[in-house]
Short mmCIF file of C-alpha atoms in Angstrom, two decimals:
data_model
loop_
_atom_site.label_atom_id
_atom_site.label_comp_id
_atom_site.label_asym_id
_atom_site.label_seq_id
_atom_site.Cartn_x
_atom_site.Cartn_y
_atom_site.Cartn_z
CA MET A 243 0.00 0.00 0.00
CA PRO A 244 1.55 3.35 -1.01
CA SER A 245 2.45 5.75 1.75
CA ALA A 246 0.62 9.04 2.27
CA ALA A 247 3.73 10.94 1.12
CA ALA A 248 3.85 8.91 -2.10
CA VAL A 249 0.17 9.54 -2.73
CA SER A 250 0.71 13.26 -2.11
CA ARG A 251 3.61 13.34 -4.57
CA SER A 252 1.58 11.54 -7.21
CA ARG A 253 -1.29 14.01 -7.08
CA PRO A 254 -1.23 16.84 -9.60
CA ASP A 255 -0.35 20.20 -8.12
CA ARG A 256 -3.61 21.96 -8.81
CA ALA A 257 -2.36 25.32 -7.58
CA LEU A 258 0.61 25.17 -9.96
CA ILE A 259 -1.63 24.13 -12.85
CA GLY A 260 -4.00 26.94 -11.95
CA ALA A 261 -1.09 29.40 -11.90
CA GLY A 262 -0.02 28.29 -15.38
CA VAL A 263 -3.54 28.63 -16.75
CA GLY A 264 -3.92 31.98 -15.01
CA LEU A 265 -0.67 33.29 -16.43
CA ALA A 266 -1.78 32.30 -19.93
CA GLY A 267 -5.02 34.18 -19.26
CA VAL A 268 -3.12 37.26 -18.07
CA LEU A 269 -1.01 37.33 -21.24
CA ALA A 270 -4.04 36.73 -23.48
CA THR A 271 -5.90 39.55 -21.74
CA GLN A 272 -2.89 41.82 -22.05
CA LEU A 273 -2.71 41.11 -25.79
CA ALA A 274 -6.44 41.82 -26.10
CA VAL A 275 -6.03 45.14 -24.32
CA ARG A 276 -3.10 46.02 -26.57
CA ALA A 277 -5.23 45.23 -29.63
CA VAL A 278 -8.06 47.62 -28.79
CA PRO A 279 -8.01 50.25 -31.56
CA GLY A 280 -8.00 53.97 -31.08
CA TYR A 281 -5.59 56.63 -29.91
CA LEU A 282 -4.88 57.35 -26.27
CA PRO A 283 -6.39 56.63 -23.86
CA GLY A 284 -8.06 53.94 -25.93
CA ARG A 285 -11.75 53.24 -26.24
CA ALA A 286 -14.37 51.88 -23.89
CA GLY A 287 -13.38 48.33 -24.82
CA VAL A 288 -10.17 48.73 -22.84
CA LEU A 289 -11.95 48.83 -19.46
CA PRO A 290 -13.37 45.28 -19.38
CA GLY A 291 -10.00 43.90 -20.41
CA VAL A 292 -8.18 45.84 -17.69
CA LEU A 293 -10.65 44.69 -15.03
CA VAL A 294 -10.34 41.08 -16.19
CA TRP A 295 -6.57 41.50 -16.06
CA TRP A 296 -6.82 42.62 -12.43
CA VAL A 297 -8.88 39.57 -11.50
CA LEU A 298 -6.68 37.10 -13.38
CA GLY A 299 -3.49 38.66 -12.05
CA ILE A 300 -4.64 38.38 -8.44
CA ALA A 301 -5.93 34.82 -8.95
CA THR A 302 -2.68 33.77 -10.62
CA ALA A 303 -0.58 35.31 -7.86
CA ALA A 304 -2.68 33.53 -5.24
CA SER A 305 -2.13 30.20 -7.02
CA LEU A 306 1.61 30.81 -7.19
CA VAL A 307 1.70 31.41 -3.45
CA ARG A 308 -0.37 28.33 -2.64
CA THR A 309 1.58 25.76 -4.63
CA ALA A 310 3.99 23.63 -2.62
CA ASN A 311 6.41 23.40 -5.55
CA ARG A 312 8.30 26.60 -4.78
CA ARG A 313 10.97 26.07 -7.43
CA ALA A 314 8.44 25.62 -10.24
CA ALA A 315 6.43 28.57 -8.92
CA ALA A 316 9.52 30.78 -8.91
CA GLY A 317 10.32 29.79 -12.49
CA LEU A 318 6.77 30.42 -13.60
CA LEU A 319 6.74 33.80 -11.87
CA LEU A 320 10.01 34.83 -13.52
CA ALA A 321 8.72 33.75 -16.92
CA GLY A 322 5.48 35.62 -16.31
CA ILE A 323 7.20 38.83 -15.28
CA LEU A 324 9.44 38.81 -18.36
CA ALA A 325 6.55 37.91 -20.68
CA VAL A 326 4.28 40.65 -19.33
CA HIS A 327 6.94 43.30 -19.91
CA ALA A 328 7.87 41.89 -23.32
CA VAL A 329 4.26 42.13 -24.47
CA ALA A 330 4.03 45.65 -23.03
CA ALA A 331 6.80 46.84 -25.35
CA THR A 332 5.10 45.59 -28.53
CA GLY A 333 3.30 48.83 -29.26
CA PRO A 334 2.84 52.47 -28.30
CA PRO A 335 1.58 53.57 -24.88
CA GLN A 336 -1.99 52.52 -24.24
CA LEU A 337 -3.67 54.80 -21.69
CA SER A 338 -1.40 57.82 -21.26
CA ASP A 339 0.84 60.06 -23.31
CA ASP A 340 3.04 61.13 -20.38
CA LEU A 341 6.09 59.33 -21.75
CA TYR A 342 6.22 61.75 -24.66
CA ARG A 343 6.69 64.57 -22.19
CA TYR A 344 9.45 62.53 -20.53
CA ALA A 345 11.22 62.20 -23.86
CA TRP A 346 10.83 65.92 -24.55
CA ASP A 347 12.15 66.98 -21.14
CA GLY A 348 15.17 64.72 -21.58
CA ARG A 349 15.81 66.21 -25.02
CA VAL A 350 15.56 69.77 -23.68
CA GLN A 351 18.05 69.08 -20.90
CA ALA A 352 20.44 67.36 -23.30
CA ALA A 353 20.39 70.59 -25.32
CA GLY A 354 21.57 72.49 -22.23
CA VAL A 355 18.23 74.16 -21.43
CA ASP A 356 16.67 74.06 -17.99
CA PRO A 357 13.42 72.05 -18.32
CA TYR A 358 11.49 74.52 -16.14
CA ARG A 359 12.35 77.56 -18.26
CA TYR A 360 10.15 77.13 -21.35
CA GLY A 361 7.05 75.28 -22.43
CA PRO A 362 7.32 73.00 -25.48
CA LEU A 363 5.69 75.57 -27.82
CA ASP A 364 8.01 78.38 -26.79
CA PRO A 365 9.89 79.74 -29.86
CA HIS A 366 13.22 79.23 -28.06
CA LEU A 367 12.75 75.47 -28.39
CA ALA A 368 11.62 75.39 -32.01
CA GLY A 369 14.89 73.75 -33.11
CA LEU A 370 14.25 70.73 -30.89
CA ARG A 371 10.92 69.75 -32.43
CA ASP A 372 10.73 66.76 -34.75
CA GLN A 373 8.17 64.74 -36.67
CA TRP A 374 7.78 62.24 -33.85
CA LEU A 375 6.59 64.55 -31.08
CA PHE A 376 5.24 67.27 -33.41
CA PRO A 377 3.79 65.27 -36.34
CA ASP A 378 2.84 66.67 -39.71
CA ALA A 379 -0.68 66.18 -41.13
CA ALA A 380 0.06 62.63 -42.26
CA GLY A 381 1.55 61.76 -38.89
CA CYS A 382 -1.47 63.17 -37.08
CA ALA A 383 -3.83 61.17 -39.28
CA ALA A 384 -1.85 58.01 -38.54
CA ILE A 385 -2.54 58.39 -34.83
CA GLU A 386 -6.16 59.42 -35.40
CA ARG A 387 -5.63 63.06 -34.50
CA GLY A 388 -6.53 66.22 -36.33
CA PRO A 389 -4.01 68.35 -38.22
CA HIS A 390 -1.41 70.31 -36.22
CA CYS A 391 -1.56 67.74 -33.41
CA ILE A 392 1.15 67.44 -30.77
CA ARG A 393 1.94 64.28 -28.86
CA LEU A 394 2.81 66.20 -25.70
CA ASN A 395 0.05 66.98 -23.22
CA TYR A 396 -0.30 70.61 -22.08
CA PRO A 397 2.21 71.77 -24.71
CA ARG A 398 2.11 75.40 -23.57
CA ALA A 399 2.78 74.55 -19.93
CA HIS A 400 6.15 74.25 -18.24
CA THR A 401 7.00 70.77 -17.03
CA ILE A 402 5.49 69.52 -13.78
CA TYR A 403 8.01 66.78 -12.98
CA PRO A 404 10.44 67.23 -10.05
CA PRO A 405 14.23 67.27 -10.53
CA VAL A 406 15.12 63.63 -9.83
CA ALA A 407 12.54 62.61 -12.41
CA GLN A 408 14.17 65.11 -14.76
CA ALA A 409 17.56 63.53 -14.13
CA TYR A 410 16.05 60.15 -15.05
CA PHE A 411 14.62 61.56 -18.29
CA THR A 412 18.03 62.93 -19.21
CA ALA A 413 19.73 59.63 -18.40
CA VAL A 414 17.28 57.72 -20.60
CA HIS A 415 17.92 60.21 -23.40
CA TYR A 416 21.63 59.34 -23.35
CA LEU A 417 21.38 55.62 -22.59
CA PRO A 418 21.34 53.10 -25.45
CA GLY A 419 18.14 51.36 -26.42
CA PRO A 420 15.40 50.98 -29.01
CA PRO A 421 13.94 54.05 -30.68
CA ARG A 422 11.24 56.43 -29.47
CA GLU A 423 8.55 55.07 -27.15
CA HIS A 424 10.20 51.69 -26.82
CA LYS A 425 13.27 53.16 -25.17
CA LEU A 426 11.25 54.61 -22.30
CA GLN A 427 9.25 51.37 -22.11
CA LEU A 428 12.50 49.41 -21.83
CA TYR A 429 13.84 51.41 -18.91
CA GLY A 430 10.45 51.57 -17.25
CA SER A 431 10.27 47.78 -17.44
CA LEU A 432 13.77 47.44 -16.00
CA LEU A 433 12.73 49.61 -13.07
CA SER A 434 9.61 47.50 -12.64
CA LEU A 435 11.72 44.33 -12.56
CA ALA A 436 13.98 45.97 -9.98
CA LEU A 437 10.93 46.88 -7.88
CA THR A 438 9.70 43.29 -8.07
CA GLY A 439 13.10 42.01 -6.97
CA LEU A 440 13.17 44.47 -4.08
CA LEU A 441 9.69 43.39 -3.00
CA MET A 442 10.83 39.77 -2.99
CA ARG A 443 13.90 40.65 -0.95
CA MET A 444 11.88 42.65 1.58
CA LEU A 445 9.33 39.87 1.93
CA THR A 446 12.10 37.34 2.54
CA THR A 447 13.77 39.43 5.24
CA ARG A 448 10.38 39.75 6.94
CA GLY A 449 9.95 36.01 7.07
CA ARG A 450 7.25 35.95 4.41
CA ASP A 451 6.94 34.23 1.08
CA PRO A 452 8.67 36.24 -1.71
CA ARG A 453 6.12 34.95 -4.21
CA TYR A 454 3.69 37.56 -2.87
CA ALA A 455 5.51 40.01 -5.15
CA ALA A 456 3.44 38.47 -7.96
CA PHE A 457 0.44 40.48 -6.77
CA TYR A 458 2.21 43.55 -8.16
CA ALA A 459 4.22 41.95 -10.96
CA LEU A 460 1.25 40.34 -12.74
CA SER A 461 -1.11 43.29 -12.35
CA PRO A 462 -2.00 45.99 -14.90
CA LEU A 463 0.12 48.37 -12.85
CA ALA A 464 3.29 46.54 -13.92
CA GLY A 465 2.29 45.51 -17.42
CA LEU A 466 0.21 48.50 -18.50
CA GLU A 467 1.03 51.57 -16.42
CA VAL A 468 4.77 50.87 -16.24
CA GLY A 469 5.63 48.41 -19.01
CA SER A 470 3.49 50.00 -21.72
CA ASP A 471 3.05 53.60 -20.57
CA ALA A 472 6.46 53.85 -18.83
CA HIS A 473 5.26 56.02 -15.95
CA VAL A 474 8.08 57.42 -13.85
CA ASP A 475 6.09 56.61 -10.69
CA VAL A 476 7.83 53.23 -10.66
CA LEU A 477 11.12 55.02 -9.96
CA GLY A 478 9.54 56.86 -7.05
CA ALA A 479 8.14 53.62 -5.65
CA LEU A 480 11.49 51.86 -6.06
CA LEU A 481 13.35 54.61 -4.18
CA ALA A 482 10.68 54.80 -1.47
CA LEU A 483 10.70 51.03 -0.86
CA ALA A 484 14.50 51.05 -0.90
CA GLY A 485 14.39 53.68 1.83
CA LEU A 486 12.13 51.49 3.96
CA ALA A 487 14.36 48.47 3.28
CA VAL A 488 17.43 50.35 4.48
CA LEU A 489 15.58 51.63 7.52
CA THR A 490 14.18 48.29 8.63
CA ARG A 491 17.12 45.91 8.59
CA ARG A 492 16.05 42.59 10.04
CA SER A 493 17.96 39.97 11.92
CA ALA A 494 19.30 37.21 9.71
CA ARG A 495 17.19 34.50 11.37
CA PRO A 496 13.93 34.58 13.29
CA PRO A 497 14.36 34.18 17.03
CA ALA A 498 13.44 30.84 18.49
CA ALA A 499 9.72 30.43 18.91
CA PRO A 500 8.29 29.66 22.35
CA SER A 501 7.62 25.99 22.86
CA SER A 502 3.89 26.66 23.12
CA SER A 503 3.77 28.28 19.68
CA PRO A 504 3.63 25.98 16.64
CA GLN A 505 4.90 28.71 14.33
CA PRO A 506 8.20 30.60 14.36
CA SER A 507 8.26 34.26 15.22
CA SER A 508 8.96 36.83 12.55
CA PRO A 509 12.42 38.37 12.22
CA GLN A 510 12.84 41.28 14.56
CA PRO A 511 13.62 44.83 13.34
CA ALA A 512 16.84 46.42 14.47
CA SER A 513 16.79 50.01 15.66
CA PRO A 514 18.44 52.06 12.90
CA SER A 515 21.67 53.89 13.51
CA ARG A 516 21.85 57.58 12.74
CA TRP A 517 23.68 56.86 9.48
CA ARG A 518 21.17 54.21 8.46
CA ALA A 519 18.31 56.59 9.15
CA ALA A 520 20.04 59.29 7.10
CA ALA A 521 20.54 56.87 4.19
CA ALA A 522 16.88 55.89 4.34
CA GLY A 523 15.91 59.56 4.45
CA ALA A 524 18.07 60.31 1.43
CA LEU A 525 16.33 57.58 -0.57
CA LEU A 526 12.91 58.80 0.54
CA GLY A 527 13.90 62.35 -0.36
CA ALA A 528 14.92 61.18 -3.81
CA ALA A 529 11.52 59.49 -4.14
CA VAL A 530 9.81 62.77 -3.22
CA ALA A 531 11.88 64.49 -5.90
CA VAL A 532 10.51 62.01 -8.46
CA LYS A 533 6.81 62.39 -7.63
CA LEU A 534 5.86 64.47 -4.61
CA TYR A 535 3.38 62.09 -2.99
CA PRO A 536 6.03 59.68 -1.52
CA ALA A 537 6.34 62.39 1.15
CA LEU A 538 3.38 60.57 2.70
CA LEU A 539 5.84 57.89 3.86
CA LEU A 540 7.92 60.26 5.99
CA PRO A 541 5.77 60.19 9.17
CA ALA A 542 5.90 56.39 9.25
CA ALA A 543 9.63 56.24 8.54
CA ALA A 544 10.67 59.03 10.90
CA ARG A 545 9.26 57.62 14.16
CA ARG A 546 12.83 56.72 15.08
CA ARG A 547 15.73 59.08 14.37
CA PRO A 548 13.38 61.79 13.01
CA VAL A 549 16.03 64.49 12.82
CA ALA A 550 18.47 62.39 10.81
CA LEU A 551 15.84 60.94 8.51
CA VAL A 552 13.80 64.05 7.79
CA GLY A 553 16.93 66.17 7.61
CA ALA A 554 18.45 63.88 4.99
CA ALA A 555 15.21 63.77 3.00
CA ALA A 556 14.85 67.57 3.06
CA GLY A 557 18.50 67.94 2.12
CA VAL A 558 18.18 65.72 -0.94
CA VAL A 559 15.04 67.50 -2.10
CA GLY A 560 16.65 70.90 -1.53
CA LEU A 561 19.86 69.99 -3.33
CA ALA A 562 17.91 68.53 -6.24
CA TYR A 563 15.90 71.70 -6.69
CA LEU A 564 18.73 74.17 -5.99
CA PRO A 565 20.31 74.37 -9.49
CA HIS A 566 16.91 74.85 -11.09
CA LEU A 567 15.88 77.39 -8.45
CA LEU A 568 19.01 79.40 -9.18
CA ALA A 569 18.30 79.18 -12.90
CA VAL A 570 14.58 79.92 -13.10
CA GLY A 571 13.44 80.93 -9.60
CA THR A 572 9.87 80.03 -8.75
CA GLY A 573 9.49 78.60 -12.25
CA VAL A 574 10.59 75.28 -10.73
CA LEU A 575 6.97 74.79 -9.65
CA GLY A 576 6.14 74.40 -13.33
CA PHE A 577 2.57 73.41 -14.03
CA LEU A 578 1.89 72.11 -10.50
CA PRO A 579 -0.38 74.92 -9.19
CA GLN A 580 -2.48 74.89 -12.36
CA TYR A 581 -2.51 71.08 -12.35
CA LEU A 582 -4.21 70.97 -8.95
CA ASP A 583 -6.95 73.21 -10.30
CA VAL A 584 -7.29 71.18 -13.50
CA GLU A 585 -7.69 68.05 -11.39
CA GLY A 586 -10.45 69.69 -9.36
CA TYR A 587 -8.69 69.83 -5.99
CA GLY A 588 -8.79 73.62 -5.88
CA GLN A 589 -12.59 73.54 -6.01
CA GLY A 590 -12.89 70.41 -3.86
CA ALA A 591 -14.71 68.49 -6.59
CA ARG A 592 -12.12 65.73 -6.95
CA PHE A 593 -12.82 64.16 -3.54
CA LEU A 594 -15.23 61.59 -4.97
CA LEU A 595 -16.18 59.84 -1.73
CA LEU A 596 -16.54 63.04 0.24
CA VAL A 597 -18.63 64.72 -2.46
CA GLY A 598 -20.49 61.73 -3.89
CA VAL A 599 -21.15 59.71 -0.73
CA LEU A 600 -21.09 62.26 2.10
CA HIS A 601 -22.48 65.07 -0.12
CA LEU A 602 -20.01 67.63 1.14
CA GLY A 603 -19.50 70.89 -0.69
CA GLY A 604 -16.20 72.09 -2.12
CA SER A 605 -14.84 73.95 0.91
CA ALA A 606 -16.24 71.40 3.35
CA ALA A 607 -14.74 68.55 1.35
CA LYS A 608 -11.32 70.20 1.43
CA ALA A 609 -11.57 70.81 5.18
CA VAL A 610 -12.58 67.22 5.90
CA ALA A 611 -9.84 65.88 3.61
CA VAL A 612 -7.16 67.87 5.45
CA THR A 613 -8.58 66.84 8.83
CA VAL A 614 -8.66 63.14 7.98
CA LEU A 615 -5.12 63.12 6.61
CA ALA A 616 -3.85 65.07 9.61
CA ALA A 617 -5.55 62.63 12.00
CA VAL A 618 -4.07 59.61 10.23
CA THR A 619 -0.63 61.23 10.24
CA VAL A 620 -0.85 61.86 13.99
CA ALA A 621 -2.03 58.29 14.58
CA VAL A 622 0.89 56.95 12.57
CA TRP A 623 3.38 59.15 14.36
CA ARG A 624 2.18 57.92 17.76
CA THR A 625 2.42 54.21 16.96
CA ASP A 626 5.24 52.07 18.30
CA PRO A 627 7.60 51.18 15.40
CA ASP A 628 8.43 47.89 17.17
CA ARG A 629 4.80 46.83 16.84
CA VAL A 630 3.75 48.57 13.62
CA PRO A 631 6.52 48.33 11.00
CA PRO A 632 7.16 51.33 8.75
CA GLU A 633 5.69 49.76 5.62
CA ARG A 634 2.39 49.11 7.37
CA ALA A 635 2.25 52.55 8.94
CA ALA A 636 3.15 54.08 5.56
CA LEU A 637 0.29 52.14 3.99
CA TRP A 638 -2.09 53.84 6.41
CA THR A 639 -1.08 57.31 5.24
CA VAL A 640 -0.87 56.46 1.55
CA GLY A 641 -4.10 54.46 1.66
CA ALA A 642 -5.94 57.19 3.52
CA ALA A 643 -4.70 59.74 0.99
CA PHE A 644 -6.04 57.60 -1.86
CA LEU A 645 -9.47 57.19 -0.28
CA VAL A 646 -9.68 60.89 0.52
CA ALA A 647 -8.17 62.36 -2.66
CA THR A 648 -9.48 59.57 -4.98
CA PRO A 649 -6.93 60.23 -7.76
CA VAL A 650 -7.92 59.41 -11.31
CA GLN A 651 -4.42 58.43 -12.43
CA PRO A 652 -4.08 54.61 -12.10
CA TRP A 653 -0.30 54.77 -12.20
CA TYR A 654 -0.24 56.49 -8.80
CA GLY A 655 -1.26 53.07 -7.47
CA VAL A 656 2.19 51.57 -8.07
CA LEU A 657 3.41 52.84 -4.69
CA LEU A 658 0.19 51.82 -2.95
CA ALA A 659 0.35 48.30 -4.39
CA ALA A 660 4.02 47.88 -3.45
CA LEU A 661 3.29 48.91 0.14
CA ALA A 662 0.26 46.59 0.25
CA VAL A 663 2.40 43.64 -0.81
CA VAL A 664 5.22 44.30 1.67
CA ALA A 665 2.82 45.10 4.51
CA GLY A 666 0.70 42.01 3.81
CA ARG A 667 -2.47 44.03 3.24
CA LEU A 668 -3.60 42.87 -0.18
CA GLU A 669 -7.10 44.33 0.19
CA TRP A 670 -5.58 47.71 -0.68
CA LEU A 671 -5.05 46.45 -4.22
CA ALA A 672 -8.77 47.13 -4.68
CA VAL A 673 -8.10 50.83 -4.08
CA ALA A 674 -5.28 50.82 -6.61
CA ALA A 675 -7.57 49.12 -9.14
CA ALA A 676 -10.43 51.58 -8.49
CA ALA A 677 -8.68 54.34 -10.44
CA HIS A 678 -8.94 52.50 -13.77
CA PRO A 679 -12.73 52.89 -14.23
CA VAL A 680 -12.49 56.47 -13.00
CA TYR A 681 -9.70 57.36 -15.43
CA LEU A 682 -11.26 55.74 -18.46
CA SER A 683 -14.64 57.36 -17.74
CA LEU A 684 -13.01 60.76 -18.27
CA PHE A 685 -12.09 60.02 -21.88
CA THR A 686 -14.47 57.39 -23.21
CA ASP A 687 -18.22 56.95 -23.50
CA LEU A 688 -18.89 54.20 -21.02
CA PRO A 689 -22.41 52.84 -20.46
CA GLY A 690 -24.40 54.53 -17.71
CA ASP A 691 -23.70 57.64 -15.68
CA ALA A 692 -19.99 58.47 -15.52
CA TRP A 693 -20.20 60.24 -12.13
CA THR A 694 -21.95 57.27 -10.54
CA LEU A 695 -19.31 54.92 -11.95
CA ARG A 696 -16.50 57.02 -10.49
CA VAL A 697 -18.01 57.23 -7.03
CA THR A 698 -19.03 53.56 -7.03
CA SER A 699 -15.55 52.43 -8.06
CA TYR A 700 -13.86 54.00 -5.05
CA ALA A 701 -16.80 53.21 -2.73
CA MET A 702 -16.52 49.51 -3.54
CA ALA A 703 -12.78 49.59 -2.94
CA ALA A 704 -13.30 51.31 0.41
CA ALA A 705 -15.91 48.70 1.34
CA ILE A 706 -13.42 45.90 0.59
CA VAL A 707 -10.81 47.50 2.84
CA LEU A 708 -13.35 48.04 5.62
CA ALA A 709 -14.63 44.47 5.32
CA ALA A 710 -11.10 43.09 5.58
CA THR A 711 -10.47 45.34 8.58
CA GLY A 712 -13.63 44.11 10.27
CA LEU A 713 -12.74 40.48 9.70
CA ARG A 714 -9.29 41.06 11.07
CA HIS A 715 -10.74 42.41 14.30
CA ARG A 716 -12.64 39.16 14.77
CA LEU A 717 -10.22 36.53 13.61
CA THR A 718 -7.46 34.95 15.62
CA VAL A 719 -4.89 32.87 13.77
CA PRO A 720 -4.21 29.52 15.53
CA GLY A 721 -0.98 29.88 17.46
CA ARG A 722 -0.71 33.63 16.95
CA GLN A 723 -2.71 36.43 18.52
CA VAL A 724 -3.41 39.49 16.39
CA ASP A 725 -2.01 42.55 18.13
CA ARG A 726 -4.94 44.93 18.01
CA ASP A 727 -3.26 47.63 20.07
CA ALA A 728 -0.51 47.88 17.46
CA GLU A 729 -2.98 48.33 14.62
CA PRO A 730 -5.76 50.67 15.76
CA THR A 731 -7.19 51.44 12.34
CA LEU A 732 -6.06 48.98 9.69
CA LEU A 733 -5.65 45.41 10.84
CA ALA A 734 -4.49 42.74 8.45
CA LEU A 735 -5.94 39.38 7.59
CA PRO A 736 -3.16 36.79 7.96
CA LEU A 737 -1.80 36.20 4.49
CA ASP A 738 0.89 33.68 5.29
CA SER A 739 2.28 32.18 8.43
CA GLY A 740 5.93 32.59 7.57
CA VAL A 741 6.32 28.81 7.55
CA ARG A 742 8.34 27.65 4.58
CA ALA A 743 6.90 24.88 2.48
CA PRO A 744 9.39 22.10 1.73
CA GLU A 745 11.03 22.36 -1.66
CA ARG A 746 10.48 19.56 -4.09
#
């Protein structure tokens, strides 16, 4: 009679088979999304494909985590990551034209001109225009635009991107690679692969399964917003997560578990030295100088060594802006003040949940938004970093900002998703996904009322987060008590026990 172990080995690994089928579905969906005709940001047919991609990506990642064959799962994940980014580079950007502005800013700086000095249509830059970014009539017709079209958005406005992002654009301009859009897609994909590797490393040092990185790597954030549309937000997320990784060095091995506990304890964080805190602050400052919103991580990161960390972050931001400030003065703000008005934050109309669910007016919505974010920041600052790690505390501030500000740009979700993966709070992926229906409703004729769709999208995501929080208050994992005092607002459902499955 065969042993139980032999029977177990002879059974097909359904999770691994499911992961393989799911990955094939992700790639097929990605190809279908790429095939939707029409110029940016695509047509209404893109939305169902993107939503299906979200579902398949999460299901595939879950299967990869569940399979006991870790080696096969790792190989499948690597193949999936490379395939997703390879498919992403097979065509032009799909939902955004921001990468054209990246290319232009890099070209301007390579010509020795400060990027904050002139807008693209300024006569001083006429010699830098070409048929790619400023097409002729035939070129405009080829991309389904009217005559005298320009690929750059807001062509009369000065650039909005901070100085470390500008340094990246210049570096990409000089680096070797394929022509035009594909060059930015290549380097965006390389940054995405680096972010995935960093996520896996951080998960490992925290005693968790590195395969959880698949929840980012197989999502539309990686394949569409970064791989296809090459958004620089991935650089900001990479620098921000690197800052948290430097700050939260873990012991090499978990401490011995008490005899009464069937599961090992997690690796313990070491208190950062002043130099380690300064290095983490420098990386976080660089992230802020890519896209400003990584500043939301500073309260969580600065609970220990605040002077060293915040001082280093402020120093990096100040030094990055200094040459441009000396060159153009307050012009370094670029299009930012006008951008906030264009987005509706100046009037308070962009706060979808506050306006659409709570029916607050413009000024009231702004006041409530500031109050909520201030309260969350204070709550984060007062938590014990030994009990609430920085990535989880940072997720509170970033997640709260998303639910309050309800941004329409899906690519902002790269940072949120990365934090959700490292913190073990995968329900926040719903908030990152909520921006896709909102964004597409601004440009395409979707069925039904667009305003209702936008509010419902974020309301459903908020409900998922609240439901997970409620469950976490009620559940106790066998052998491990959930520390409710350490997590007063956002508790986490246990995603993995930290126990390693045996390799086959």
